[in-house]
Short mmCIF file of C-alpha atoms in Angstrom, two decimals:
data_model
loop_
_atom_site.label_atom_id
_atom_site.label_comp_id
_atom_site.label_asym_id
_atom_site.label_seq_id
_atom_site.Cartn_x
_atom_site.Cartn_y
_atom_site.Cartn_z
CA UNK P 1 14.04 -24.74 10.66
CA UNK P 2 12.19 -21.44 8.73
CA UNK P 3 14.44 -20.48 6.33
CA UNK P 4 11.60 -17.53 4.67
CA UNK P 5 9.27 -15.52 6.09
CA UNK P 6 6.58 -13.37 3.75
CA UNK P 7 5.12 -10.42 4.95
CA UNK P 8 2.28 -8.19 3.37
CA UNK P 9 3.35 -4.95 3.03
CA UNK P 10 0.88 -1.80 3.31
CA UNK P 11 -0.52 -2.83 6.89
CA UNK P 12 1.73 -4.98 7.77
CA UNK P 13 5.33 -4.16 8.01
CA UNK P 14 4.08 0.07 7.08
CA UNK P 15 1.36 1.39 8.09
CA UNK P 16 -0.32 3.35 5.81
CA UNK P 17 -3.96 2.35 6.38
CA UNK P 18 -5.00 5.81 7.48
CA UNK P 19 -3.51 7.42 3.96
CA UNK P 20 -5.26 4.79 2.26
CA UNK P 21 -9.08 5.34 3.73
CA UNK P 22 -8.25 9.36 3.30
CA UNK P 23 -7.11 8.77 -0.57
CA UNK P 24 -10.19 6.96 -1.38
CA UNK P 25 -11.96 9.55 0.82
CA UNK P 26 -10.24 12.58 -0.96
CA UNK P 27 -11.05 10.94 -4.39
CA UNK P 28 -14.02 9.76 -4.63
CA UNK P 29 -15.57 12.80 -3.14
CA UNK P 30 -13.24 14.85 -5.28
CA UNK P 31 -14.30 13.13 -8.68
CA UNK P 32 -17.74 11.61 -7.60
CA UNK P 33 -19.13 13.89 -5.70
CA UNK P 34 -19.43 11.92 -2.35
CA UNK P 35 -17.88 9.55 0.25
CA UNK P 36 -17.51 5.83 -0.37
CA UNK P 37 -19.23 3.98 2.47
CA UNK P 38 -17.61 1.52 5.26
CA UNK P 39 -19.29 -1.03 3.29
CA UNK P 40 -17.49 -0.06 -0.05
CA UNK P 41 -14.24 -0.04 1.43
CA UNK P 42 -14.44 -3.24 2.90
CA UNK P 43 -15.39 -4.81 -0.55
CA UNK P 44 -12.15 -3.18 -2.76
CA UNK P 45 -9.69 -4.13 0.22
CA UNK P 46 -7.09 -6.42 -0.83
CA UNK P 47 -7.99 -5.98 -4.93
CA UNK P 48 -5.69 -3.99 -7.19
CA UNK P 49 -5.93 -0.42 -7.64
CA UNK P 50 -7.52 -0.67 -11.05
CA UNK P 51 -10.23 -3.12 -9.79
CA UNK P 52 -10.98 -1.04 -6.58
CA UNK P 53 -11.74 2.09 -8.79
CA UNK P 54 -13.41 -0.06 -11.58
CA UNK P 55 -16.13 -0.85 -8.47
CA UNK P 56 -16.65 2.77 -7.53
CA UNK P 57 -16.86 4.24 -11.66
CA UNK P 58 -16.52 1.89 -14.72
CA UNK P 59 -16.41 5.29 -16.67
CA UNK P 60 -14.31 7.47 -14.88
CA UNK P 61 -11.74 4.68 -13.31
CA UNK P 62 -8.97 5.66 -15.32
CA UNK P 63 -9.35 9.20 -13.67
CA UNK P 64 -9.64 7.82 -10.13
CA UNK P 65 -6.82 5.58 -9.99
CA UNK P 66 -4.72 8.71 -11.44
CA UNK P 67 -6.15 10.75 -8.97
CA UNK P 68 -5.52 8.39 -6.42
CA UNK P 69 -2.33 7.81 -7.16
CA UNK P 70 -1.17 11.35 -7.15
CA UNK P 71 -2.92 12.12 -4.08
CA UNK P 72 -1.22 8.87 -2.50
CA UNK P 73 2.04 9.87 -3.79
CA UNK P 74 1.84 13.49 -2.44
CA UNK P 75 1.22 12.36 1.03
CA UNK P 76 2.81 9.00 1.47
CA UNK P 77 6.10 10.35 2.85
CA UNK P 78 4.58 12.75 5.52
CA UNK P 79 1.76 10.29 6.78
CA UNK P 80 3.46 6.35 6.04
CA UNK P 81 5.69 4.88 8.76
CA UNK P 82 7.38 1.44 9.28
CA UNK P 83 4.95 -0.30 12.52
CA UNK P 84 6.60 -0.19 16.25
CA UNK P 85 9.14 -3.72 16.28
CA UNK P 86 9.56 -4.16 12.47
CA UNK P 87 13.12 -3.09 11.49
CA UNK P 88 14.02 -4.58 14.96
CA UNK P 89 12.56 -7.65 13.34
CA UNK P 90 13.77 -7.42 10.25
CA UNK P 91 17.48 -7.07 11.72
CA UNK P 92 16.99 -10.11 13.60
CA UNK P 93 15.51 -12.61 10.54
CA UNK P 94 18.22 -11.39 8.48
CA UNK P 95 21.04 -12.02 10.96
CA UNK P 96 19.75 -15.93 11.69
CA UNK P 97 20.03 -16.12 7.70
CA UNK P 98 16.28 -15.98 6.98
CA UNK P 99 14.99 -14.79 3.57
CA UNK P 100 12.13 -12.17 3.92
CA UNK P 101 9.65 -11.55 1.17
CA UNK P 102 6.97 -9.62 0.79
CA UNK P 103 4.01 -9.44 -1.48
CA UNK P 104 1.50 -6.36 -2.10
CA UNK P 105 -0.53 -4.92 -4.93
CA UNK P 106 1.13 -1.59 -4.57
CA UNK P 107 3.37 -1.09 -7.98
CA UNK P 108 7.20 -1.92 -8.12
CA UNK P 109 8.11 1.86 -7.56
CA UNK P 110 5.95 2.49 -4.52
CA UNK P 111 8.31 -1.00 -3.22
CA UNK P 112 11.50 0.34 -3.97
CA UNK P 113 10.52 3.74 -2.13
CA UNK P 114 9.38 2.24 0.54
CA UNK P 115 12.57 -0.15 0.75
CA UNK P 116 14.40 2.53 0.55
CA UNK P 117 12.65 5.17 2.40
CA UNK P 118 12.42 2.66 5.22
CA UNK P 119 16.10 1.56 4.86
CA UNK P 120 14.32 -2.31 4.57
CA UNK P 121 15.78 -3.67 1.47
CA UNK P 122 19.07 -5.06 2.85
CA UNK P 123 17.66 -7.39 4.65
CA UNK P 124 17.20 -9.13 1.53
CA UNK P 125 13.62 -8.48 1.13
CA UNK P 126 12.38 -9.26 -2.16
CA UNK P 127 9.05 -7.52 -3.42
CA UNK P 128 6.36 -8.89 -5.35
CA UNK P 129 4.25 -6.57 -6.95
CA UNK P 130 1.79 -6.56 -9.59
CA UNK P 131 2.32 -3.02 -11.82
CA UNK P 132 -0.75 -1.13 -12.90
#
């Protein structure tokens, strides 16, 4: 019997993999004057933000996770929604008594919006987050 399930969630249960290629777009042309390749992307995917900027500017990642983050922030409620099934599947898990979790790099108040903007976090999701 599964009594937990744990779900990623940027790209998983929301889908906000279009804001994130445009934020990195947006800021590393912004601050570094051009566009990180497909290659680039691919390498930071999956690291915190602190270590993806740290690959793009040793010097100047302070400014680009700021930058990033702001950027992220201004945009996340207009361009972020849950994927096509989820809260349906959510429902379900959390009326056959299953725990949900979910684990992500984004920051413990990007979770609680999202829980919240998503009306997700009574189905006793739990988020694990590492701050930056």
């Amino acid at each position: 019997m599964i009594k937990a399930v744990i779900f990623d969630l940027d790209g998983t249960l929301i889908d906000t993999n279009d804001l994130i290629i445009d934020t990195f777009y947006h800021v590393i042309n912004e601050l570094l004057g051009r566009s990180p390749t497909e290659e680039e992307l691919n390498h930071v995917y999956g690291k915190t933000l602190d270590e993806q900027m740290e690959f793009f500017s040793m010097e100047r990642s302070h400014e680009l996770v700021d930058a990033y983050k702001s950027y992220y922030r201004a945009h996340m409620d207009a361009r972020t929604h849950l994927f096509e099934g989820v809260k349906d599947l959510l429902d379900d898990l959390a009326k056959m008594d299953i725990k949900v979790a979910t684990v992500t790099n984004k920051g413990s108040r990007g979770v609680r919006h999202a829980f919240y903007k998503f009306d997700i976090g009574k189905q006793k999701a739990v988020g694990t987050v590492r701050d930056q």
